[in-house]
């Protein structure tokens, strides 16, 4: 009996640490509510940023199974596929190369047979092997496997060339028209102007880089030299056929053999062939993954830049919110009852090394950011002081514990850079649905990124600014 | 160390059955079969006959239990016997209640076989796959994936002869074995095999 109670308590405590219980509001183009662990902090703008208000850029390409880095140009040439690794066409797992010994006649003496190693591809998950599709075993461990050629490659390449040329021609015409009309139309939308000017000279704003549907701009920057013969590429138009292949006669009567056919997913992963039978499924090279870097849209500073090495998970630049903003976490929730006041225990953790002062302010009536709360909350009025994060504190025996003189009604406990404090919650809505409260947290932030101005005396570089964040907590359902 | 006597377990000579495994009821184990410690073979509702060359790993559960809607004390219920062929592999943590299992099958970790499934030969039931339909699985079928997809493979899984030989040599060095019991003789009290 007590073991079950311990298990239930443990599960309840673990669910309080779920990240979605505490949400911070991000002011961006869209108002996004997200846990602090998924947010970034631009210390130049001193604002929280979410994944939707930063621009994502491709940093490097790498293969997820052989962890080989690939330069972007090579990746583009190989259509973002790894040269060595294959995917199982059946279950999309990574294929491994296995060896068997087969007796093979020696090249010098056909009568004697020696054991030669033959390699084939096999999947450890669904037990698919390359022998299932009739691919012969290769004598080399890697590099012997070829993807089958697309029968339509030539036609597709020709079409691409023709349309690239067409796009280039259209672009030049458009540029010419714009140049002619430029003077009387000065108040044209600024974005259109920059796009036009920028494209011609080959620079690129972030927004212009890859827009789907835009004509291929890789060739458009080149201008036609005088006297150069422009190759006229003609394509034959596609011909519509009147007759379609008839269905086989036993189409309706033949019993379906499920393992023989391919699933839609298997079929669509091979867009060149889209085979209907499982015996036509050939392995494809593995898709590369990317490492991306994030950039603040307002100040164009990098927020997150991973290391170049695919085996390393560290970051060169890592401006994540949890290392700058104090984090609120729910520690324990009593039974919540409709219109009865209960005390909820929360913790605040200070991520920086200097002392932080935090003030909590309840949301006012009619606050436009306060849309989700279903309960009234009374936060501590006094300012909470958080000690700095000191990594060496546990080893330093002689350190005197700092005396903060906490009010025991407000502060439940204090442990290095963390304090536990109480808030009073009065649920206002009865019935099903979670009790949510929100309040504002105001803390001081010392911007170490700002450049030290040599002209000003004193601590201009460590001037504190006050930041305010809107926090929402999900306290779970009312007690039954 | 006192061993639990199980007079109705018939262990052929050449089988390697660890003492920590739980064998209850009328169970016959063929030669060259290896039963790891903590494997459980329970013959509740009828006898279990296991062929030779099988590999039953830790925490595997082979159970001939009563069907769900029949109480153990109901009269007139015929005891059905469970037959397991040769060269099968029951990986760690799998549960098998299938009454008929052929040869060269592999039942991967944490797979679950229901009572009404009939495995023929060369089948592979993937990890965590539950098969509780009432059907005969065709030969050389592979059941894999979270949706228990199926496909046919062209080759049978190879019998684990190397593994079996290795285990038959190594296991007695670290575990006590259940002594082989001849089918015809009177039950002998199991003794510890010491080295």
XYZ file of C-alpha atoms in Angstrom:
675
model
C 0.000 0.000 0.000
C 2.709 2.440 0.930
C 4.742 1.483 -2.118
C 1.834 2.460 -4.351
C 1.488 5.751 -2.539
C 5.192 6.416 -3.030
C 4.828 5.627 -6.735
C 1.862 7.993 -7.122
C 3.650 10.786 -5.312
C 6.721 10.297 -7.462
C 4.674 10.482 -10.642
C 2.900 13.573 -9.400
C 6.177 15.267 -8.558
C 7.643 14.334 -11.928
C 4.665 15.805 -13.726
C 5.194 19.132 -11.972
C 8.547 19.406 -13.656
C 7.003 19.013 -17.078
C 8.109 22.031 -19.052
C 4.640 22.976 -20.268
C 3.440 23.838 -16.773
C 5.233 27.182 -16.686
C 5.019 29.384 -19.769
C 6.749 32.670 -20.479
C 5.285 35.164 -22.899
C 7.429 36.334 -25.790
C 6.712 39.658 -27.442
C 7.438 39.200 -31.088
C 5.511 39.377 -34.299
C 3.229 36.836 -32.685
C 2.666 36.561 -28.970
C 4.031 33.154 -28.157
C 3.749 31.358 -24.847
C 6.424 28.807 -24.380
C 8.446 27.195 -21.580
C 11.691 28.926 -20.741
C 13.766 25.941 -21.802
C 12.664 26.452 -25.397
C 13.364 30.177 -25.560
C 16.371 32.238 -26.432
C 17.453 35.564 -25.001
C 18.985 38.259 -27.155
C 21.244 40.121 -24.764
C 21.762 42.935 -27.216
C 18.069 43.693 -27.476
C 17.483 42.413 -23.906
C 14.412 40.521 -24.978
C 13.191 36.967 -25.035
C 13.053 35.341 -28.423
C 11.244 32.208 -29.476
C 11.950 29.981 -32.432
C 9.371 31.857 -34.483
C 10.935 35.278 -34.118
C 14.432 34.314 -35.143
C 15.720 33.445 -38.553
C 17.041 29.954 -39.068
C 20.109 29.429 -41.210
C 21.791 26.300 -42.354
C 25.193 25.988 -40.726
C 26.558 22.686 -41.983
C 25.445 19.369 -43.421
C 26.286 16.002 -41.938
C 25.210 12.402 -42.269
C 23.434 11.076 -39.148
C 24.897 7.611 -39.329
C 28.510 8.062 -40.398
C 28.713 11.574 -38.904
C 30.652 12.849 -41.832
C 30.610 16.555 -42.474
C 29.873 17.673 -45.979
C 30.482 21.125 -47.448
C 27.348 22.811 -48.754
C 28.426 22.812 -52.364
C 29.045 19.105 -52.332
C 25.757 18.539 -50.536
C 23.888 20.445 -53.204
C 25.575 18.389 -55.898
C 24.704 15.112 -54.238
C 21.140 16.255 -53.584
C 21.702 16.244 -49.829
C 22.464 12.541 -49.646
C 25.377 10.753 -48.053
C 27.679 8.833 -50.334
C 28.310 5.886 -48.036
C 25.171 5.203 -46.076
C 21.909 3.706 -47.216
C 18.387 3.691 -45.887
C 16.288 0.570 -45.819
C 13.527 1.074 -48.399
C 11.192 -0.947 -46.208
C 11.445 0.610 -42.788
C 13.780 3.596 -43.354
C 16.291 2.377 -40.805
C 19.998 2.598 -41.599
C 21.337 -0.348 -43.535
C 24.422 -2.161 -42.334
C 26.869 -4.027 -44.516
C 27.265 -7.703 -43.740
C 29.789 -10.130 -45.096
C 29.499 -13.774 -45.963
C 32.053 -16.204 -47.168
C 31.243 -17.725 -50.479
C 33.329 -20.179 -52.341
C 34.465 -18.653 -55.592
C 36.809 -19.991 -58.216
C 40.268 -18.448 -58.138
C 40.978 -16.276 -61.158
C 44.165 -18.165 -61.990
C 42.958 -21.670 -61.468
C 39.279 -22.292 -62.240
C 39.292 -25.733 -60.696
C 40.249 -24.665 -57.178
C 37.774 -22.637 -55.124
C 38.765 -20.238 -52.387
C 36.595 -18.476 -49.840
C 35.928 -14.956 -50.937
C 34.109 -12.340 -48.966
C 30.849 -11.137 -50.416
C 29.063 -8.115 -48.972
C 25.377 -7.428 -48.879
C 23.214 -4.802 -47.210
C 20.896 -5.811 -44.418
C 18.491 -4.010 -42.141
C 18.568 -4.908 -38.484
C 15.018 -3.814 -37.826
C 12.860 -5.367 -40.521
C 15.395 -7.956 -41.772
C 15.363 -6.656 -45.322
C 18.424 -7.578 -47.326
C 19.702 -6.387 -50.641
C 19.265 -9.916 -51.928
C 15.499 -9.514 -51.614
C 15.387 -7.140 -54.555
C 17.859 -9.122 -56.562
C 20.911 -6.925 -55.986
C 24.000 -9.068 -56.349
C 26.506 -9.244 -53.520
C 29.423 -6.919 -54.015
C 33.052 -7.750 -53.474
C 33.912 -4.386 -51.885
C 32.571 -3.341 -48.526
C 31.627 0.190 -49.527
C 31.303 2.078 -52.726
C 29.984 -0.782 -54.777
C 26.309 0.032 -54.371
C 24.625 2.107 -57.017
C 21.195 3.621 -57.043
C 19.218 2.729 -60.133
C 19.013 5.508 -62.703
C 15.865 7.406 -63.272
C 14.721 6.762 -66.844
C 13.445 10.325 -67.135
C 16.657 12.068 -66.061
C 17.508 13.436 -69.485
C 14.108 14.923 -70.110
C 14.015 16.469 -66.639
C 17.451 18.034 -67.045
C 16.477 19.489 -70.369
C 13.307 20.946 -68.927
C 15.229 22.480 -66.039
C 17.716 24.110 -68.399
C 14.952 25.529 -70.545
C 13.080 26.991 -67.616
C 16.216 28.424 -66.084
C 16.889 30.251 -69.288
C 13.318 31.454 -69.426
C 13.533 32.730 -65.876
C 16.697 34.589 -66.651
C 15.190 36.203 -69.679
C 12.086 37.266 -67.798
C 14.178 38.685 -65.017
C 16.231 40.816 -67.358
C 13.092 42.157 -68.933
C 11.659 42.996 -65.564
C 14.829 44.781 -64.537
C 14.857 46.771 -67.698
C 11.261 47.830 -67.146
C 11.942 48.822 -63.580
C 14.955 50.888 -64.478
C 12.919 52.761 -67.033
C 10.124 53.463 -64.582
C 12.282 54.141 -61.584
C 12.344 57.906 -61.555
C 8.664 58.802 -61.481
C 7.948 55.984 -59.050
C 10.265 56.847 -56.193
C 7.876 56.009 -53.321
C 7.728 52.391 -54.418
C 7.594 49.995 -51.488
C 11.002 49.981 -49.934
C 11.161 46.223 -49.799
C 10.644 45.920 -53.520
C 13.463 48.354 -54.140
C 15.922 46.619 -51.885
C 15.035 43.284 -53.367
C 15.624 44.591 -56.852
C 18.893 46.342 -56.098
C 20.136 43.604 -53.856
C 19.521 40.816 -56.299
C 21.339 42.525 -59.112
C 24.506 42.875 -57.101
C 24.402 39.418 -55.684
C 24.034 40.269 -51.995
C 21.104 38.859 -50.143
C 18.972 39.913 -47.230
C 17.897 37.071 -45.062
C 14.346 37.288 -46.325
C 15.343 37.049 -49.924
C 17.422 33.912 -49.692
C 15.051 31.141 -50.573
C 11.495 31.949 -51.300
C 9.504 29.104 -52.768
C 8.001 29.968 -56.109
C 10.542 32.675 -56.895
C 12.333 32.145 -60.155
C 15.724 30.545 -59.865
C 18.003 33.429 -59.080
C 21.282 31.568 -59.187
C 21.792 32.437 -62.823
C 19.906 35.685 -62.816
C 22.734 37.681 -61.387
C 24.810 37.148 -64.452
C 24.281 39.657 -67.162
C 24.490 38.763 -70.756
C 27.720 39.777 -72.338
C 27.529 41.537 -75.642
C 27.881 39.282 -78.598
C 27.634 36.104 -76.630
C 25.541 33.535 -78.311
C 22.652 32.604 -76.139
C 21.973 28.959 -76.627
C 18.451 28.480 -77.708
C 17.102 25.512 -75.904
C 14.022 24.083 -77.430
C 11.941 21.498 -75.756
C 9.278 19.370 -77.239
C 6.021 19.910 -75.530
C 4.690 16.973 -73.595
C 2.250 14.935 -75.598
C -1.070 13.927 -74.155
C -1.975 10.336 -74.818
C -5.498 9.316 -75.604
C -5.156 5.709 -74.696
C -4.365 4.608 -71.207
C -3.085 1.180 -70.306
C -6.077 -0.969 -69.437
C -6.361 -2.531 -66.025
C -5.516 -6.206 -65.791
C -8.491 -8.505 -66.097
C -8.193 -10.015 -62.666
C -7.936 -6.643 -61.033
C -11.113 -7.172 -59.022
C -10.883 -10.874 -58.439
C -7.235 -11.413 -57.551
C -6.708 -11.797 -53.785
C -4.510 -9.104 -52.356
C -1.131 -10.174 -51.151
C -0.276 -7.501 -48.612
C 3.402 -8.248 -48.011
C 4.012 -8.055 -51.729
C 2.793 -4.501 -52.232
C 4.402 -1.319 -51.045
C 2.904 1.111 -48.593
C 2.337 4.694 -49.647
C 5.194 5.848 -47.468
C 7.632 3.383 -48.996
C 6.447 4.345 -52.434
C 6.673 8.079 -52.003
C 10.139 7.940 -50.526
C 11.278 6.898 -53.989
C 9.657 9.575 -56.114
C 11.642 8.543 -59.192
C 10.081 5.133 -59.520
C 7.240 4.851 -57.005
C 7.200 1.084 -57.275
C 4.030 -0.790 -56.518
C 5.741 -4.067 -55.759
C 8.040 -4.682 -52.831
C 10.511 -6.449 -55.063
C 11.267 -3.166 -56.825
C 12.244 -1.278 -53.692
C 15.867 -0.295 -53.984
C 17.776 1.319 -51.144
C 18.386 5.034 -51.368
C 21.297 6.982 -49.989
C 20.734 8.420 -46.575
C 19.473 11.971 -46.269
C 21.808 14.485 -44.675
C 20.817 16.433 -41.621
C 21.718 20.046 -40.964
C 22.997 22.003 -38.055
C 21.256 25.316 -37.915
C 22.177 28.626 -36.412
C 19.668 31.144 -35.158
C 19.829 34.887 -35.629
C 17.815 37.626 -33.978
C 15.765 39.389 -36.622
C 16.057 42.822 -35.073
C 19.715 43.186 -34.302
C 21.096 40.448 -36.575
C 23.224 38.962 -33.809
C 23.637 35.203 -33.612
C 21.670 33.586 -30.811
C 22.756 30.042 -31.337
C 25.696 28.770 -33.330
C 26.617 25.096 -33.097
C 30.081 23.706 -33.446
C 31.228 22.640 -36.829
C 32.178 19.095 -35.871
C 29.196 16.748 -36.299
C 30.234 14.658 -33.303
C 30.164 17.626 -30.965
C 26.905 18.746 -29.412
C 28.291 21.933 -27.905
C 27.696 25.435 -29.144
C 30.038 28.254 -30.036
C 27.360 30.773 -29.162
C 24.501 29.708 -26.924
C 22.284 32.514 -25.743
C 19.530 30.431 -24.250
C 16.982 31.975 -21.954
C 17.588 29.625 -19.027
C 21.071 31.035 -18.529
C 19.884 34.627 -18.198
C 16.326 34.700 -16.891
C 15.312 33.395 -13.460
C 13.193 30.292 -13.866
C 9.949 29.677 -12.026
C 9.064 26.075 -11.275
C 6.138 24.529 -9.461
C 7.198 22.554 -6.447
C 3.995 21.384 -4.841
C 0.307 21.991 -5.258
C -2.209 21.353 -2.506
C -5.792 20.357 -3.197
C -7.356 23.248 -5.036
C -10.992 23.987 -4.336
C -13.355 26.378 -6.002
C -13.209 29.801 -4.394
C -11.081 28.606 -1.536
C -7.651 30.057 -1.006
C -4.742 27.603 -1.158
C -1.002 28.062 -0.972
C 1.126 26.839 -3.844
C 4.860 26.406 -3.399
C 7.002 27.676 -6.274
C 10.751 27.860 -6.730
C 12.820 30.551 -8.388
C 16.290 29.743 -9.656
C 18.922 32.368 -10.407
C 21.071 31.416 -13.388
C 23.636 34.215 -13.234
C 26.493 34.677 -10.840
C 25.488 37.959 -9.269
C 22.706 38.601 -6.845
C 19.353 39.108 -8.507
C 16.383 40.965 -7.111
C 13.024 39.717 -8.233
C 9.659 41.348 -7.733
C 6.408 39.619 -8.557
C 3.432 41.633 -9.647
C -0.035 40.253 -10.109
C -1.713 41.037 -13.379
C -4.118 43.933 -13.315
C -7.724 43.834 -14.397
C -8.041 44.001 -18.113
C -4.450 43.161 -18.826
C -4.314 42.289 -22.546
C -1.708 39.628 -21.951
C -3.715 37.897 -19.267
C -6.085 35.772 -21.284
C -5.685 32.294 -19.903
C -5.851 32.613 -16.177
C -8.751 30.968 -14.390
C -7.823 31.855 -10.836
C -6.888 34.865 -8.766
C -3.403 34.939 -7.411
C -1.798 36.827 -4.543
C 1.933 37.085 -4.978
C 4.409 38.139 -2.287
C 4.680 41.891 -2.124
C 8.243 42.099 -0.931
C 11.182 41.850 -3.218
C 12.826 38.422 -3.346
C 16.579 38.293 -3.325
C 18.315 35.415 -5.055
C 21.918 34.570 -4.377
C 24.251 34.208 -7.287
C 25.045 30.860 -8.796
C 28.321 29.771 -7.356
C 29.684 26.594 -8.824
C 32.336 26.190 -6.164
C 30.021 26.759 -3.223
C 29.610 23.133 -2.297
C 33.321 22.637 -1.959
C 33.974 25.804 0.014
C 33.529 24.860 3.653
C 34.625 28.159 5.102
C 32.041 30.240 3.248
C 29.653 31.944 5.595
C 26.059 31.424 4.626
C 24.664 34.704 3.456
C 22.037 36.069 5.723
C 19.071 37.302 3.789
C 16.530 37.609 6.578
C 13.681 35.936 4.815
C 10.132 36.311 5.888
C 9.012 32.759 6.738
C 5.496 33.457 5.493
C 6.832 34.185 2.050
C 10.065 32.256 1.660
C 9.788 28.565 2.431
C 13.434 27.637 1.978
C 16.638 28.869 0.459
C 19.274 26.724 -1.136
C 22.306 28.300 -2.867
C 20.803 30.090 -5.869
C 17.260 28.832 -5.437
C 14.426 29.905 -3.159
C 11.028 28.444 -2.544
C 8.165 30.857 -1.989
C 4.417 30.734 -1.552
C 1.678 32.227 -3.646
C -1.995 32.185 -2.742
C -4.400 30.934 -5.379
C -8.182 31.244 -5.426
C -9.717 29.267 -8.301
C -12.498 31.203 -9.965
C -13.881 28.630 -12.325
C -15.653 25.497 -11.326
C -15.779 22.171 -13.129
C -13.357 20.552 -15.534
C -10.343 22.372 -16.849
C -7.058 23.320 -15.352
C -6.443 26.115 -12.916
C -4.108 28.624 -14.531
C -2.644 31.696 -12.940
C -0.422 34.383 -14.372
C 1.699 37.150 -12.979
C 4.548 39.371 -14.003
C 8.072 38.816 -12.827
C 10.408 41.777 -12.752
C 14.123 41.265 -12.250
C 17.374 43.111 -12.737
C 19.689 42.108 -15.501
C 23.288 43.057 -15.916
C 24.193 43.208 -19.543
C 27.719 41.915 -19.880
C 27.533 42.049 -23.644
C 27.341 45.803 -23.876
C 30.680 47.299 -24.873
C 32.577 49.092 -22.165
C 32.632 52.743 -22.968
C 36.023 54.077 -21.990
C 34.809 57.645 -21.589
C 32.376 56.971 -18.768
C 33.687 56.358 -15.302
C 32.177 54.055 -12.732
C 30.431 50.825 -13.574
C 28.788 51.758 -16.795
C 29.231 48.256 -18.093
C 27.476 46.661 -15.149
C 24.489 48.914 -15.088
C 21.439 46.926 -14.325
C 18.289 47.164 -16.337
C 14.959 45.903 -15.187
C 13.195 43.317 -17.305
C 9.607 42.230 -16.948
C 8.213 38.938 -18.128
C 4.706 37.607 -18.123
C 4.542 34.107 -16.676
C 1.631 31.668 -16.772
C 1.390 28.586 -14.590
C -0.792 25.556 -15.084
C -1.688 24.160 -11.672
C -3.721 21.225 -12.825
C -7.364 20.377 -12.234
C -9.445 21.148 -9.177
C -9.466 18.516 -6.494
C -12.471 16.204 -6.868
C 21.520 -25.740 -1.532
C 18.107 -27.374 -1.691
C 16.579 -27.461 -5.129
C 12.916 -27.309 -5.859
C 11.920 -30.701 -7.103
C 9.879 -30.802 -10.214
C 9.119 -34.444 -10.832
C 7.218 -33.876 -14.026
C 9.909 -31.930 -15.858
C 11.657 -34.106 -18.389
C 14.986 -32.660 -19.336
C 16.858 -34.582 -22.006
C 20.557 -35.180 -21.762
C 22.510 -32.468 -23.505
C 20.078 -29.736 -22.582
C 21.484 -26.911 -20.511
C 18.845 -25.700 -18.078
C 19.870 -23.279 -15.376
C 18.613 -23.820 -11.905
C 17.354 -20.249 -11.569
C 14.847 -20.840 -14.320
C 11.325 -21.655 -13.284
C 9.863 -24.748 -14.830
C 6.457 -25.720 -13.598
C 4.212 -28.486 -14.713
C 4.642 -31.126 -17.358
C 7.488 -29.784 -19.497
C 9.687 -31.758 -21.861
C 12.907 -30.151 -23.026
C 14.856 -31.628 -25.919
C 18.614 -31.983 -26.195
C 20.880 -29.025 -27.066
C 18.320 -26.575 -25.766
C 19.583 -23.802 -23.551
C 17.340 -22.281 -20.912
C 18.811 -19.175 -19.289
C 18.312 -18.195 -15.679
C 15.053 -16.386 -14.918
C 13.351 -17.913 -17.923
C 9.935 -19.263 -17.064
C 8.264 -22.239 -18.645
C 4.884 -22.848 -17.055
C 2.589 -25.664 -18.094
C -0.698 -24.859 -16.386
C -3.377 -26.051 -18.682
C -1.510 -28.788 -20.419
C 1.951 -30.122 -21.151
C 4.676 -28.225 -23.039
C 6.981 -30.098 -25.382
C 10.086 -28.200 -26.459
C 12.246 -29.582 -29.238
C 15.978 -29.428 -29.601
C 18.374 -26.628 -30.334
C 16.152 -23.930 -28.848
C 17.437 -20.892 -27.079
C 15.258 -19.492 -24.326
C 16.737 -16.306 -22.900
C 16.273 -14.495 -19.601
C 12.801 -13.435 -18.483
C 11.196 -15.185 -21.418
C 7.821 -16.634 -20.505
C 6.459 -19.685 -22.242
C 3.138 -20.456 -20.706
C 0.395 -22.900 -21.540
C -2.363 -21.170 -19.650
C -6.078 -21.464 -19.530
C -7.949 -19.365 -22.064
C -9.341 -16.237 -20.516
C -12.964 -17.212 -20.326
C -12.441 -20.610 -18.748
C -11.919 -21.010 -15.053
C -9.224 -23.446 -13.995
C -11.659 -25.674 -12.213
C -14.116 -26.167 -15.041
C -14.686 -29.764 -15.819
C -14.534 -31.234 -19.248
C -11.709 -29.017 -20.451
C -9.200 -31.041 -22.411
C -5.614 -30.186 -21.643
C -4.068 -28.980 -24.896
C -0.383 -29.538 -25.287
C 1.961 -26.873 -26.558
C 4.595 -27.930 -29.073
C 7.686 -25.967 -29.869
C 9.914 -27.157 -32.699
C 13.655 -26.967 -33.162
C 16.140 -24.098 -33.479
C 13.801 -21.424 -32.167
C 15.021 -18.377 -30.315
C 12.988 -16.780 -27.562
C 14.718 -13.507 -26.822
C 14.793 -11.640 -23.553
C 11.462 -10.760 -22.049
C 9.189 -12.261 -24.674
C 5.888 -13.882 -23.823
C 4.694 -16.827 -25.830
C 1.372 -18.523 -25.355
C 1.146 -19.887 -28.861
C 0.234 -23.545 -28.854
C 2.147 -24.435 -31.969
C 5.509 -23.091 -32.921
C 7.499 -24.576 -35.790
C 11.215 -24.463 -36.485
C 13.773 -21.713 -36.947
C 11.571 -18.965 -35.602
C 12.864 -15.942 -33.770
C 10.671 -14.241 -31.210
C 12.412 -10.987 -30.391
C 12.549 -9.135 -27.095
C 9.262 -8.235 -25.416
C 7.186 -9.728 -28.194
C 3.825 -11.087 -27.223
C 2.258 -14.102 -28.877
C -1.320 -14.992 -28.214
C -2.744 -18.439 -27.727
C -4.374 -18.822 -31.102
C -1.396 -17.940 -33.252
C 0.352 -20.707 -35.123
C 3.906 -19.938 -36.125
C 5.163 -22.056 -38.975
C 8.829 -21.914 -39.852
C 11.325 -19.147 -40.350
C 9.121 -16.447 -38.867
C 10.492 -13.472 -37.030
C 8.255 -11.659 -34.595
C 9.861 -8.295 -33.998
C 10.584 -6.588 -30.728
C 7.527 -5.382 -28.809
C 5.170 -6.699 -31.463
C 1.934 -8.195 -30.226
C 0.429 -10.927 -32.304
C -2.840 -12.140 -30.864
C -4.833 -12.941 -33.945
C -6.278 -16.304 -34.679
C -4.280 -17.307 -37.704
C -1.458 -19.294 -39.157
C 1.525 -17.087 -39.913
C 2.953 -18.116 -43.284
C 6.567 -19.213 -43.535
C 9.357 -16.689 -43.592
C 7.189 -13.828 -42.406
C 8.757 -10.911 -40.609
C 6.554 -8.930 -38.260
C 8.147 -5.627 -37.328
C 7.448 -2.075 -36.375
C 5.103 -0.321 -34.021
C 2.157 -1.163 -36.253
C 3.299 -4.773 -36.545
C 3.741 -4.551 -40.268
C 4.551 -7.682 -42.120
C 6.692 -8.680 -44.974
C 8.121 -11.787 -46.422
C 11.781 -12.418 -46.374
C 13.536 -14.640 -48.805
C 15.821 -16.317 -46.307
C 15.181 -18.155 -43.115
C 16.927 -16.901 -40.037
C 20.006 -18.999 -39.469
C 20.022 -21.427 -36.552
C 22.112 -20.054 -33.758
C 24.519 -22.941 -33.594
C 27.532 -20.824 -32.696
C 25.659 -19.128 -29.902
C 24.272 -22.390 -28.604
C 27.683 -24.030 -28.521
C 29.196 -21.068 -26.752
C 26.445 -20.985 -24.143
C 26.548 -24.682 -23.518
C 30.202 -24.324 -22.706
C 30.081 -21.143 -20.662
C 26.816 -21.330 -18.723
C 27.774 -24.312 -16.586
C 30.828 -22.337 -15.419
C 28.671 -19.706 -13.795
C 25.384 -21.354 -12.972
C 24.143 -24.528 -11.449
C 22.291 -26.722 -13.881
C 19.166 -28.753 -13.501
C 20.074 -32.336 -13.809
C 18.864 -34.252 -16.833
C 15.916 -36.476 -16.017
C 15.340 -39.538 -18.102
C 11.788 -39.906 -19.318
C 11.310 -43.505 -18.159
C 13.033 -43.527 -14.769
C 11.515 -42.459 -11.485
C 12.048 -38.814 -10.638
C 15.470 -38.069 -9.172
C 15.997 -35.285 -6.704
C 17.758 -32.468 -8.555
C 21.277 -32.000 -7.355
C 23.619 -29.124 -7.763
C 26.280 -29.571 -10.402
C 29.499 -28.298 -8.940
C 32.713 -27.639 -10.723
